GROMACS .gro file of C-alpha atoms in nm:
model
  510
    1MET     CA    1 -11.664   0.941  -3.509
    2LEU     CA    2 -11.519   0.775  -3.204
    3SER     CA    3 -11.672   0.575  -2.924
    4ILE     CA    4 -11.487   0.435  -2.626
    5ARG     CA    5 -11.609   0.161  -2.392
    6TYR     CA    6 -11.488   0.023  -2.062
    7SER     CA    7 -11.513  -0.308  -1.874
    8ASP     CA    8 -11.400  -0.371  -1.518
    9PRO     CA    9 -11.107  -0.610  -1.464
   10PRO     CA   10 -11.205  -0.968  -1.374
   11GLU     CA   11 -11.302  -1.014  -1.011
   12THR     CA   12 -11.130  -1.253  -0.775
   13ASP     CA   13 -11.351  -1.503  -0.593
   14ALA     CA   14 -11.316  -1.298  -0.273
   15GLU     CA   15 -11.411  -0.976  -0.451
   16ALA     CA   16 -11.715  -1.136  -0.611
   17LYS     CA   17 -11.833  -1.275  -0.275
   18ALA     CA   18 -11.785  -0.940  -0.098
   19ARG     CA   19 -11.979  -0.759  -0.370
   20LYS     CA   20 -12.271  -1.002  -0.353
   21ASP     CA   21 -12.275  -0.998   0.028
   22SER     CA   22 -12.296  -0.618   0.028
   23ASN     CA   23 -12.541  -0.600  -0.266
   24GLY     CA   24 -12.288  -0.393  -0.455
   25PRO     CA   25 -12.331  -0.293  -0.820
   26ALA     CA   26 -12.245  -0.545  -1.090
   27PRO     CA   27 -11.909  -0.497  -1.265
   28LYS     CA   28 -11.921  -0.266  -1.564
   29ASP     CA   29 -11.919  -0.452  -1.896
   30ASN     CA   30 -11.874  -0.276  -2.230
   31TYR     CA   31 -11.986   0.050  -2.070
   32ASP     CA   32 -11.992   0.352  -2.303
   33ILE     CA   33 -11.779   0.635  -2.160
   34THR     CA   34 -11.758   0.844  -2.479
   35ASP     CA   35 -11.945   1.143  -2.336
   36TYR     CA   36 -11.693   1.173  -2.051
   37VAL     CA   37 -11.386   1.187  -2.275
   38GLN     CA   38 -11.235   1.533  -2.322
   39LYS     CA   39 -10.922   1.441  -2.517
   40LEU     CA   40 -10.786   1.119  -2.661
   41THR     CA   41 -10.446   1.033  -2.812
   42TRP     CA   42 -10.382   0.704  -2.995
   43SER     CA   43 -10.020   0.637  -3.088
   44GLY     CA   44  -9.758   0.386  -3.202
   45ASP     CA   45  -9.382   0.379  -3.257
   46THR     CA   46  -9.141   0.130  -3.415
   47ASP     CA   47  -8.927   0.154  -3.100
   48GLN     CA   48  -9.218   0.047  -2.879
   49ALA     CA   49  -9.386  -0.291  -2.890
   50ALA     CA   50  -9.742  -0.194  -2.802
   51ARG     CA   51  -9.972   0.080  -2.925
   52LYS     CA   52 -10.074   0.329  -2.658
   53LEU     CA   53 -10.399   0.505  -2.581
   54ASP     CA   54 -10.403   0.813  -2.354
   55PHE     CA   55 -10.729   0.981  -2.267
   56THR     CA   56 -10.870   1.235  -2.024
   57ILE     CA   57 -11.221   1.223  -1.879
   58ALA     CA   58 -11.426   1.485  -1.698
   59TYR     CA   59 -11.427   1.415  -1.325
   60ASN     CA   60 -11.565   1.568  -1.012
   61THR     CA   61 -11.650   1.474  -0.654
   62PRO     CA   62 -11.988   1.487  -0.473
   63ALA     CA   63 -11.844   1.757  -0.246
   64LYS     CA   64 -11.795   1.985  -0.546
   65ASP     CA   65 -12.091   1.875  -0.762
   66LYS     CA   66 -12.369   1.662  -0.614
   67VAL     CA   67 -12.537   1.589  -0.948
   68PHE     CA   68 -12.219   1.476  -1.131
   69THR     CA   69 -12.202   1.100  -1.193
   70GLN     CA   70 -11.851   0.977  -1.129
   71LEU     CA   71 -11.671   0.716  -1.338
   72ASN     CA   72 -11.442   0.476  -1.156
   73LEU     CA   73 -11.216   0.338  -1.428
   74LYS     CA   74 -10.984   0.089  -1.256
   75VAL     CA   75 -10.623   0.002  -1.331
   76GLY     CA   76 -10.640  -0.329  -1.519
   77GLY     CA   77 -10.976  -0.243  -1.670
   78PHE     CA   78 -11.040  -0.311  -2.038
   79ILE     CA   79 -11.066  -0.026  -2.289
   80TYR     CA   80 -11.214  -0.062  -2.638
   81LEU     CA   81 -11.187   0.218  -2.896
   82PHE     CA   82 -11.416   0.216  -3.199
   83TYR     CA   83 -11.410   0.436  -3.510
   84ARG     CA   84 -11.687   0.501  -3.760
   85GLU     CA   85 -11.632   0.702  -4.078
   86ASN     CA   86 -11.995   0.819  -4.091
   87GLU     CA   87 -12.343   0.716  -3.986
   88THR     CA   88 -12.380   0.467  -4.272
   89THR     CA   89 -12.057   0.271  -4.208
   90ASP     CA   90 -11.990   0.000  -3.952
   91GLU     CA   91 -11.784   0.055  -3.641
   92LEU     CA   92 -11.419  -0.053  -3.660
   93ASN     CA   93 -11.242  -0.166  -3.342
   94ILE     CA   94 -10.906   0.016  -3.368
   95PHE     CA   95 -10.777  -0.040  -3.013
   96GLN     CA   96 -10.826  -0.304  -2.748
   97GLY     CA   97 -10.618  -0.299  -2.432
   98ARG     CA   98 -10.599  -0.235  -2.059
   99ILE     CA   99 -10.550   0.061  -1.828
  100PHE     CA  100 -10.193   0.055  -1.696
  101TYR     CA  101 -10.180   0.399  -1.534
  102ARG     CA  102 -10.415   0.665  -1.402
  103LYS     CA  103 -10.359   1.006  -1.243
  104ARG     CA  104 -10.571   1.281  -1.095
  105ALA     CA  105 -10.486   1.612  -0.928
  106THR     CA  106 -10.730   1.727  -0.657
  107ASP     CA  107 -10.731   2.086  -0.784
  108GLY     CA  108 -10.854   1.982  -1.128
  109TYR     CA  109 -11.168   1.847  -1.287
  110SER     CA  110 -11.024   1.568  -1.498
  111PHE     CA  111 -10.877   1.218  -1.469
  112ASP     CA  112 -10.594   1.098  -1.695
  113PHE     CA  113 -10.547   0.737  -1.811
  114SER     CA  114 -10.283   0.548  -2.011
  115CYS     CA  115 -10.354   0.214  -2.179
  116PHE     CA  116 -10.158  -0.037  -2.387
  117ASP     CA  117 -10.276  -0.304  -2.626
  118ASP     CA  118 -10.204  -0.671  -2.551
  119LEU     CA  119  -9.864  -0.664  -2.720
  120ILE     CA  120  -9.743  -0.511  -2.393
  121TYR     CA  121  -9.772  -0.856  -2.236
  122VAL     CA  122  -9.547  -1.001  -2.506
  123ALA     CA  123  -9.294  -0.724  -2.439
  124LYS     CA  124  -9.297  -0.759  -2.060
  125SER     CA  125  -9.305  -1.141  -2.041
  126HIS     CA  126  -8.979  -1.337  -2.064
  127ILE     CA  127  -8.948  -1.692  -2.192
  128ARG     CA  128  -8.693  -1.971  -2.186
  129ALA     CA  129  -8.738  -2.231  -2.457
  130VAL     CA  130  -8.587  -2.407  -2.757
  131ILE     CA  131  -8.744  -2.238  -3.059
  132SER     CA  132  -8.752  -2.454  -3.370
  133GLY     CA  133  -8.954  -2.514  -3.685
  134THR     CA  134  -9.074  -2.270  -3.948
  135VAL     CA  135  -9.108  -1.899  -3.872
  136THR     CA  136  -9.486  -1.940  -3.866
  137ALA     CA  137  -9.463  -2.223  -3.613
  138ALA     CA  138  -9.207  -2.034  -3.405
  139VAL     CA  139  -9.428  -1.724  -3.382
  140SER     CA  140  -9.713  -1.944  -3.261
  141GLN     CA  141  -9.481  -2.112  -3.008
  142VAL     CA  142  -9.370  -1.782  -2.854
  143CYS     CA  143  -9.724  -1.641  -2.839
  144GLY     CA  144  -9.845  -1.970  -2.691
  145GLU     CA  145  -9.582  -1.947  -2.416
  146ILE     CA  146  -9.726  -1.608  -2.316
  147GLY     CA  147 -10.091  -1.691  -2.377
  148ILE     CA  148 -10.157  -1.441  -2.658
  149PRO     CA  149 -10.353  -1.566  -2.962
  150VAL     CA  150 -10.206  -1.534  -3.312
  151GLY     CA  151 -10.395  -1.350  -3.583
  152THR     CA  152 -10.294  -1.303  -3.946
  153LEU     CA  153  -9.944  -1.384  -4.071
  154PRO     CA  154  -9.808  -1.310  -4.421
  155ASP     CA  155  -9.766  -1.593  -4.667
  156GLY     CA  156  -9.418  -1.730  -4.714
  157LEU     CA  157  -9.287  -1.732  -4.355
  158THR     CA  158  -9.120  -2.067  -4.423
  159ALA     CA  159  -8.759  -2.009  -4.312
  160ASN     CA  160  -8.632  -2.265  -4.060
  161VAL     CA  161  -8.566  -2.145  -3.705
  162ASP     CA  162  -8.353  -2.325  -3.445
  163PHE     CA  163  -8.212  -2.145  -3.141
  164VAL     CA  164  -8.226  -2.139  -2.762
  165CYS     CA  165  -8.426  -1.847  -2.625
  166GLU     CA  166  -8.261  -1.784  -2.288
  167ASP     CA  167  -8.455  -1.536  -2.071
  168LYS     CA  168  -8.561  -1.313  -2.359
  169SER     CA  169  -8.874  -1.101  -2.374
  170GLY     CA  170  -9.145  -1.220  -2.609
  171THR     CA  171  -9.082  -0.929  -2.845
  172GLU     CA  172  -8.707  -1.002  -2.845
  173ALA     CA  173  -8.785  -1.364  -2.931
  174LEU     CA  174  -9.018  -1.257  -3.212
  175ARG     CA  175  -8.751  -1.020  -3.345
  176MET     CA  176  -8.497  -1.306  -3.350
  177ILE     CA  177  -8.747  -1.532  -3.530
  178LEU     CA  178  -8.837  -1.270  -3.791
  179ASN     CA  179  -8.466  -1.203  -3.851
  180TYR     CA  180  -8.437  -1.563  -3.978
  181GLN     CA  181  -8.704  -1.491  -4.239
  182GLN     CA  182  -8.548  -1.161  -4.338
  183ALA     CA  183  -8.211  -1.331  -4.385
  184ALA     CA  184  -8.373  -1.601  -4.599
  185ASP     CA  185  -8.554  -1.338  -4.805
  186LYS     CA  186  -8.231  -1.144  -4.855
  187ALA     CA  187  -8.053  -1.461  -4.971
  188ASN     CA  188  -8.327  -1.491  -5.234
  189GLY     CA  189  -8.278  -1.132  -5.348
  190THR     CA  190  -8.562  -0.966  -5.153
  191ASP     CA  191  -8.503  -0.706  -4.884
  192THR     CA  192  -8.783  -0.736  -4.626
  193TYR     CA  193  -8.856  -0.633  -4.270
  194TYR     CA  194  -9.138  -0.778  -4.060
  195LEU     CA  195  -9.287  -0.646  -3.739
  196PRO     CA  196  -9.555  -0.762  -3.495
  197VAL     CA  197  -9.870  -0.558  -3.429
  198CYS     CA  198 -10.170  -0.627  -3.210
  199ILE     CA  199 -10.513  -0.619  -3.375
  200GLN     CA  200 -10.823  -0.697  -3.169
  201GLY     CA  201 -10.622  -0.881  -2.905
  202LYS     CA  202 -10.424  -1.098  -3.148
  203VAL     CA  203 -10.060  -1.081  -3.258
  204ASN     CA  204 -10.033  -1.018  -3.631
  205ILE     CA  205  -9.717  -0.996  -3.841
  206ILE     CA  206  -9.704  -0.732  -4.112
  207LYS     CA  207  -9.442  -0.652  -4.374
  208LYS     CA  208  -9.280  -0.312  -4.339
  209GLY     CA  209  -9.402  -0.048  -4.581
  210GLU     CA  210  -9.724  -0.198  -4.713
  211LEU     CA  211  -9.884   0.095  -4.894
  212ILE     CA  212 -10.216   0.232  -4.769
  213ASP     CA  213 -10.434   0.236  -5.080
  214GLY     CA  214 -10.641   0.536  -5.170
  215TYR     CA  215 -10.460   0.789  -4.951
  216THR     CA  216 -10.211   1.061  -5.043
  217ALA     CA  217 -10.084   1.324  -4.802
  218SER     CA  218 -10.092   1.659  -4.980
  219ALA     CA  219 -10.061   2.023  -4.880
  220ASP     CA  220 -10.363   2.095  -5.102
  221THR     CA  221 -10.601   1.872  -4.908
  222ASN     CA  222 -10.495   1.729  -4.572
  223VAL     CA  223 -10.146   1.841  -4.460
  224PHE     CA  224 -10.100   2.140  -4.229
  225SER     CA  225  -9.720   2.138  -4.232
  226SER     CA  226  -9.418   1.916  -4.287
  227GLU     CA  227  -9.056   1.909  -4.175
  228HIS     CA  228  -8.745   1.751  -4.320
  229SER     CA  229  -8.400   1.741  -4.162
  230GLU     CA  230  -8.063   1.602  -4.265
  231SER     CA  231  -7.780   1.534  -4.021
  232ILE     CA  232  -7.433   1.381  -4.014
  233GLU     CA  233  -7.389   1.424  -3.637
  234GLY     CA  234  -7.408   1.046  -3.584
  235MET     CA  235  -7.211   0.951  -3.896
  236VAL     CA  236  -6.939   0.684  -3.884
  237ASN     CA  237  -6.771   0.620  -4.221
  238ARG     CA  238  -6.465   0.418  -4.119
  239ILE     CA  239  -6.435   0.117  -3.888
  240LYS     CA  240  -6.106  -0.031  -3.772
  241ALA     CA  241  -6.143  -0.392  -3.651
  242VAL     CA  242  -5.885  -0.486  -3.388
  243ASP     CA  243  -5.800  -0.812  -3.208
  244ASP     CA  244  -5.721  -0.868  -2.839
  245ALA     CA  245  -5.370  -0.729  -2.884
  246GLY     CA  246  -5.501  -0.407  -3.039
  247THR     CA  247  -5.366  -0.498  -3.384
  248VAL     CA  248  -5.568  -0.353  -3.670
  249CYS     CA  249  -5.674  -0.662  -3.868
  250GLN     CA  250  -5.932  -0.511  -4.104
  251MET     CA  251  -6.063  -0.170  -4.205
  252PHE     CA  252  -6.400  -0.085  -4.360
  253THR     CA  253  -6.457   0.253  -4.526
  254ILE     CA  254  -6.737   0.428  -4.714
  255ASN     CA  255  -6.504   0.640  -4.926
  256ASP     CA  256  -6.776   0.855  -5.083
  257ASP     CA  257  -6.888   0.970  -4.738
  258VAL     CA  258  -6.529   1.034  -4.632
  259THR     CA  259  -6.484   1.252  -4.943
  260HIS     CA  260  -6.805   1.446  -4.889
  261PHE     CA  261  -6.807   1.491  -4.511
  262GLY     CA  262  -6.461   1.407  -4.376
  263MET     CA  263  -6.341   1.095  -4.202
  264ILE     CA  264  -6.522   0.990  -3.881
  265GLN     CA  265  -6.377   0.668  -3.739
  266GLN     CA  266  -6.466   0.415  -3.471
  267ILE     CA  267  -6.303   0.096  -3.341
  268TYR     CA  268  -6.464  -0.247  -3.344
  269LYS     CA  269  -6.317  -0.512  -3.114
  270MET     CA  270  -6.330  -0.844  -3.296
  271GLN     CA  271  -6.495  -1.136  -3.118
  272PRO     CA  272  -6.324  -1.476  -3.082
  273PRO     CA  273  -6.478  -1.787  -3.239
  274LYS     CA  274  -6.719  -1.978  -3.018
  275GLU     CA  275  -6.790  -2.349  -3.015
  276GLY     CA  276  -7.115  -2.421  -3.196
  277GLU     CA  277  -7.175  -2.056  -3.290
  278THR     CA  278  -7.100  -1.846  -3.595
  279VAL     CA  279  -6.913  -1.523  -3.529
  280ASP     CA  280  -6.926  -1.292  -3.831
  281ASN     CA  281  -6.686  -1.010  -3.748
  282VAL     CA  282  -6.711  -0.861  -4.096
  283LYS     CA  283  -7.088  -0.824  -4.071
  284ALA     CA  284  -7.066  -0.686  -3.717
  285ALA     CA  285  -6.801  -0.432  -3.813
  286LYS     CA  286  -6.995  -0.311  -4.118
  287ALA     CA  287  -7.307  -0.275  -3.903
  288LYS     CA  288  -7.130   0.001  -3.707
  289LEU     CA  289  -7.105   0.221  -4.016
  290VAL     CA  290  -7.363   0.502  -4.003
  291ARG     CA  291  -7.461   0.724  -4.293
  292GLN     CA  292  -7.640   1.058  -4.318
  293LYS     CA  293  -7.962   1.054  -4.120
  294ASP     CA  294  -8.273   1.201  -4.279
  295GLU     CA  295  -8.591   1.259  -4.078
  296SER     CA  296  -8.926   1.372  -4.208
  297SER     CA  297  -9.256   1.446  -4.039
  298LEU     CA  298  -9.593   1.592  -4.115
  299LYS     CA  299  -9.897   1.725  -3.932
  300GLY     CA  300 -10.236   1.705  -4.088
  301LEU     CA  301 -10.595   1.594  -4.078
  302GLY     CA  302 -10.627   1.250  -3.928
  303TYR     CA  303 -10.665   0.938  -4.140
  304ILE     CA  304 -10.736   0.634  -3.925
  305GLN     CA  305 -10.533   0.388  -4.135
  306CYS     CA  306 -10.209   0.590  -4.103
  307ILE     CA  307 -10.038   0.387  -3.832
  308THR     CA  308  -9.682   0.269  -3.766
  309GLY     CA  309  -9.559  -0.005  -3.997
  310TYR     CA  310  -9.744   0.099  -4.308
  311ALA     CA  311  -9.649   0.343  -4.587
  312ILE     CA  312  -9.819   0.639  -4.751
  313MET     CA  313  -9.772   0.846  -5.063
  314VAL     CA  314  -9.678   1.211  -5.000
  315GLN     CA  315  -9.701   1.501  -5.244
  316GLU     CA  316  -9.587   1.809  -5.054
  317GLU     CA  317  -9.343   2.099  -5.086
  318GLN     CA  318  -9.050   1.915  -4.920
  319LEU     CA  319  -9.166   1.553  -4.932
  320LYS     CA  320  -9.251   1.359  -5.243
  321GLY     CA  321  -9.280   0.983  -5.292
  322LYS     CA  322  -9.344   0.679  -5.074
  323PHE     CA  323  -9.277   0.710  -4.700
  324TYR     CA  324  -9.272   0.452  -4.421
  325ILE     CA  325  -9.454   0.553  -4.101
  326LYS     CA  326  -9.203   0.519  -3.814
  327SER     CA  327  -9.436   0.663  -3.551
  328ASP     CA  328  -9.785   0.805  -3.541
  329THR     CA  329  -9.988   1.009  -3.294
  330HIS     CA  330 -10.360   1.057  -3.357
  331THR     CA  331 -10.532   1.321  -3.144
  332PHE     CA  332 -10.909   1.353  -3.102
  333GLU     CA  333 -11.021   1.673  -2.931
  334ASN     CA  334 -11.311   1.916  -2.971
  335GLY     CA  335 -11.457   1.707  -3.250
  336GLN     CA  336 -11.142   1.722  -3.462
  337HIS     CA  337 -10.905   1.439  -3.561
  338THR     CA  338 -10.545   1.539  -3.631
  339MET     CA  339 -10.228   1.333  -3.666
  340ASP     CA  340  -9.852   1.370  -3.640
  341LEU     CA  341  -9.643   1.123  -3.842
  342THR     CA  342  -9.269   1.056  -3.836
  343LEU     CA  343  -9.165   0.930  -4.178
  344GLU     CA  344  -8.881   0.750  -4.353
  345TYR     CA  345  -8.836   0.780  -4.727
  346MET     CA  346  -8.867   0.452  -4.920
  347PRO     CA  347  -8.697   0.489  -5.262
  348ASP     CA  348  -8.789   0.247  -5.537
  349LYS     CA  349  -8.425   0.137  -5.550
  350PRO     CA  350  -8.256   0.178  -5.209
  351GLU     CA  351  -7.900   0.305  -5.235
  352GLN     CA  352  -7.638   0.052  -5.127
  353PRO     CA  353  -7.313   0.219  -5.022
  354GLU     CA  354  -6.987   0.083  -5.157
  355ILE     CA  355  -6.779  -0.033  -4.860
  356GLU     CA  356  -6.408  -0.079  -4.912
  357GLN     CA  357  -6.262  -0.367  -4.708
  358GLN     CA  358  -5.890  -0.380  -4.637
  359ASP     CA  359  -5.734  -0.686  -4.471
  360TYR     CA  360  -5.410  -0.642  -4.278
  361ALA     CA  361  -5.357  -0.933  -4.036
  362GLN     CA  362  -5.509  -1.249  -3.893
  363PRO     CA  363  -5.665  -1.174  -3.552
  364VAL     CA  364  -5.518  -1.321  -3.234
  365PHE     CA  365  -5.743  -1.373  -2.933
  366LYS     CA  366  -5.540  -1.399  -2.614
  367SER     CA  367  -5.842  -1.445  -2.393
  368SER     CA  368  -5.951  -1.760  -2.570
  369SER     CA  369  -5.649  -1.903  -2.746
  370ASN     CA  370  -5.573  -2.169  -2.485
  371LYS     CA  371  -5.937  -2.259  -2.441
  372MET     CA  372  -5.999  -2.289  -2.811
  373LYS     CA  373  -5.685  -2.500  -2.854
  374SER     CA  374  -5.807  -2.749  -2.595
  375LYS     CA  375  -6.141  -2.772  -2.767
  376ARG     CA  376  -5.984  -2.891  -3.087
  377GLY     CA  377  -5.892  -3.222  -2.925
  378VAL     CA  378  -5.913  -3.431  -2.609
  379SER     CA  379  -5.674  -3.497  -2.324
  380ASN     CA  380  -5.513  -3.828  -2.225
  381GLY     CA  381  -5.673  -3.884  -1.883
  382SER     CA  382  -5.352  -3.825  -1.690
  383SER     CA  383  -5.474  -3.559  -1.444
  384THR     CA  384  -5.633  -3.618  -1.106
  385VAL     CA  385  -6.011  -3.618  -1.090
  386ASP     CA  386  -6.026  -3.275  -0.923
  387ALA     CA  387  -5.782  -3.106  -1.159
  388GLY     CA  388  -5.898  -3.293  -1.468
  389LEU     CA  389  -6.267  -3.230  -1.416
  390ALA     CA  390  -6.199  -2.860  -1.358
  391ALA     CA  391  -5.991  -2.844  -1.676
  392GLY     CA  392  -6.247  -3.044  -1.873
  393TRP     CA  393  -6.530  -2.814  -1.768
  394ASP     CA  394  -6.318  -2.508  -1.844
  395ALA     CA  395  -6.265  -2.642  -2.195
  396TRP     CA  396  -6.615  -2.770  -2.268
  397GLY     CA  397  -6.849  -2.591  -2.026
  398GLY     CA  398  -7.130  -2.385  -2.172
  399GLN     CA  399  -7.067  -2.516  -2.524
  400THR     CA  400  -7.293  -2.666  -2.791
  401MET     CA  401  -7.181  -3.014  -2.887
  402ALA     CA  402  -7.129  -3.123  -3.245
  403ASN     CA  403  -7.419  -3.366  -3.189
  404GLY     CA  404  -7.636  -3.085  -3.053
  405ARG     CA  405  -7.912  -3.197  -2.821
  406GLU     CA  406  -7.795  -3.559  -2.857
  407GLY     CA  407  -7.444  -3.474  -2.740
  408CYS     CA  408  -7.451  -3.614  -2.384
  409ALA     CA  409  -7.206  -3.901  -2.446
  410GLU     CA  410  -6.990  -3.677  -2.663
  411PHE     CA  411  -6.959  -3.425  -2.379
  412VAL     CA  412  -6.889  -3.691  -2.113
  413GLY     CA  413  -6.608  -3.833  -2.325
  414LYS     CA  414  -6.447  -3.499  -2.407
  415CYS     CA  415  -6.482  -3.343  -2.061
  416GLY     CA  416  -6.387  -3.664  -1.880
  417SER     CA  417  -6.083  -3.721  -2.103
  418TYR     CA  418  -5.884  -3.489  -1.877
  419TYR     CA  419  -5.887  -3.730  -1.580
  420SER     CA  420  -6.012  -4.071  -1.703
  421PRO     CA  421  -5.807  -4.286  -1.944
  422PHE     CA  422  -6.127  -4.475  -2.029
  423LEU     CA  423  -6.319  -4.160  -2.125
  424ALA     CA  424  -6.014  -4.027  -2.310
  425GLN     CA  425  -6.019  -4.344  -2.522
  426GLU     CA  426  -6.395  -4.311  -2.579
  427ALA     CA  427  -6.350  -3.951  -2.695
  428GLU     CA  428  -6.054  -4.046  -2.915
  429ASN     CA  429  -6.267  -4.320  -3.075
  430GLY     CA  430  -6.550  -4.074  -3.138
  431ILE     CA  431  -6.804  -4.255  -2.917
  432VAL     CA  432  -7.121  -4.044  -2.903
  433TYR     CA  433  -7.383  -4.316  -2.843
  434CYS     CA  434  -7.478  -4.390  -2.480
  435PRO     CA  435  -7.531  -4.769  -2.516
  436THR     CA  436  -7.189  -4.803  -2.683
  437MET     CA  437  -7.020  -4.616  -2.397
  438VAL     CA  438  -7.198  -4.836  -2.140
  439SER     CA  439  -7.100  -5.153  -2.328
  440ASP     CA  440  -6.738  -5.039  -2.351
  441ALA     CA  441  -6.736  -4.963  -1.977
  442GLU     CA  442  -6.864  -5.310  -1.898
  443ALA     CA  443  -6.590  -5.464  -2.113
  444ALA     CA  444  -6.333  -5.249  -1.930
  445GLY     CA  445  -6.463  -5.365  -1.590
  446LEU     CA  446  -6.579  -5.014  -1.494
  447LEU     CA  447  -6.959  -5.066  -1.495
  448SER     CA  448  -7.140  -5.081  -1.161
  449TYR     CA  449  -7.506  -5.128  -1.071
  450ASP     CA  450  -7.462  -4.983  -0.723
  451THR     CA  451  -7.616  -4.638  -0.772
  452SER     CA  452  -7.556  -4.538  -0.409
  453ASP     CA  453  -7.176  -4.554  -0.429
  454LEU     CA  454  -7.090  -4.239  -0.621
  455GLN     CA  455  -6.753  -4.069  -0.647
  456LYS     CA  456  -6.661  -3.740  -0.810
  457GLY     CA  457  -6.591  -3.803  -1.179
  458ASP     CA  458  -6.816  -4.110  -1.209
  459VAL     CA  459  -7.048  -4.124  -1.508
  460LEU     CA  460  -7.417  -4.161  -1.417
  461VAL     CA  461  -7.629  -4.361  -1.661
  462TYR     CA  462  -8.004  -4.293  -1.674
  463GLY     CA  463  -8.289  -4.519  -1.782
  464ASP     CA  464  -8.218  -4.783  -2.043
  465ASP     CA  465  -7.883  -4.625  -2.135
  466ASP     CA  466  -8.075  -4.313  -2.244
  467HIS     CA  467  -7.861  -4.036  -2.095
  468VAL     CA  468  -7.522  -3.985  -1.925
  469VAL     CA  469  -7.369  -3.710  -1.710
  470ILE     CA  470  -7.059  -3.670  -1.490
  471TYR     CA  471  -7.114  -3.661  -1.112
  472ASP     CA  472  -6.960  -3.351  -0.952
  473GLY     CA  473  -6.912  -3.507  -0.606
  474GLN     CA  474  -7.155  -3.267  -0.437
  475GLY     CA  475  -7.495  -3.389  -0.554
  476GLY     CA  476  -7.480  -3.211  -0.888
  477TYR     CA  477  -7.363  -3.301  -1.235
  478TYR     CA  478  -7.193  -3.185  -1.552
  479GLY     CA  479  -7.383  -3.276  -1.867
  480ASN     CA  480  -7.541  -3.181  -2.196
  481SER     CA  481  -7.882  -3.013  -2.175
  482SER     CA  482  -8.105  -3.120  -2.463
  483SER     CA  483  -8.358  -2.845  -2.389
  484ARG     CA  484  -8.099  -2.566  -2.387
  485ASN     CA  485  -7.865  -2.725  -2.643
  486VAL     CA  486  -7.557  -2.639  -2.433
  487THR     CA  487  -7.349  -2.812  -2.166
  488VAL     CA  488  -7.447  -2.721  -1.810
  489HIS     CA  489  -7.347  -2.767  -1.446
  490GLY     CA  490  -7.667  -2.879  -1.273
  491GLY     CA  491  -7.728  -2.868  -0.899
  492ASP     CA  492  -7.920  -3.197  -0.850
  493TYR     CA  493  -7.844  -3.513  -1.045
  494THR     CA  494  -8.176  -3.670  -0.932
  495GLU     CA  495  -8.379  -3.409  -1.121
  496MET     CA  496  -8.348  -3.535  -1.475
  497SER     CA  497  -8.695  -3.508  -1.632
  498GLY     CA  498  -8.819  -3.809  -1.436
  499MET     CA  499  -8.531  -4.041  -1.537
  500GLN     CA  500  -8.355  -4.250  -1.272
  501VAL     CA  501  -7.989  -4.349  -1.240
  502THR     CA  502  -7.964  -4.719  -1.327
  503LYS     CA  503  -7.589  -4.771  -1.369
  504VAL     CA  504  -7.259  -4.605  -1.286
  505ILE     CA  505  -6.944  -4.597  -1.497
  506LYS     CA  506  -6.662  -4.576  -1.239
  507ALA     CA  507  -6.460  -4.326  -1.442
  508SER     CA  508  -6.319  -4.190  -1.116
  509GLN     CA  509  -6.120  -4.517  -1.093
  510GLY     CA  510  -5.998  -4.525  -1.453
   0.00000   0.00000   0.00000
């Protein structure tokens, strides 16, 4: 048995005042609309972040029916769906979300609504932050950024996470975080996949394929029909990895699939190495291999626990064994609960294809060869400030320093080595500590306390020798961003997290 309740969206101060001034009705709160509902569909899909609730209510106007009591369900209103197995069991809250869309045609007698649970806010909200700590802490950090509470997380989410989340959606950030745990699990011999779900307004993390106890889908009891398809239309069984010159450097082949189905080949363009990042061309190339695609589905009597992310046992004419639920659609209409499930077979021992790797040549990257060569060392300070600073930024801009978030002096030395003999010497000596650079500048006669006399290429020193950047001559700076963990070109050198310029290293003069 289902019941569905509605609450109006929160009022603004102006709306509340207008309502009180006009003696309008109080906002609806937990109002039962079950008797109005004609049809209801509750669904989820692994390719969609949030679960969705679509429902249709009976609707009419006073002009057509004077005794009909209208419902005004507003966009942004809260919807709560409850399920009860029978009269003796407690209600279970299976959906909690908001109305995102409504539609009515004037020639009909119904009103259609679409709702999403609160995971939609995680999917639609973007964040920019340094994510670090354990997976558990990182999940809490992302949800905290968006203002969504965290519910239950599996034990063992202890992998370490450390990356810059640059304008990613909350669900993209969670996927990146959970990938760290999956990689750690795989290194320990366990193949896992985790996914976020929203339960009663909280983000929970579940492990893919947890079996629903006490339920078996069977043609004898609860399955109307099932389908199973097999296709090689999207198959790719050979990948040629090429460099910038188009030279085939490696080839990856699933020979068994070539034998069975014929050779279907694609090209993978290898990526050049990046400073501070790991580029795994072998892994990326293998990921483009695609095997036979099997799809299964069933229609049957509804079982409320059969939702995306979990697994069920199936004993049917075409389907037998354990199956992962990739998508689910539960329909409630005319007092009957039915469901449509898309399934993925989960064998006890997943088959791992044998991939033959053939190596032919070392890749050459024309687009980055000069840049990467310059990054392996420093210059000698012989260029002009304009030319040298441009070359230094071209070499070191947008990179992660070896000292990470503490790499401000390292960057200044390496970037400035193209125009300043002093900074070239600092870089050559491996100076990465701000106070040491300041002390060396004073000994070289290049330290000034006049913070108003700034020239392009000068090094700005903040606080008590806490941070250094290079002045760009136009009010901005080149420096290492500790929050983003990369080198940046900022537009205003005075905006530095409250720090003030206290000294200047006159690198423009030497």
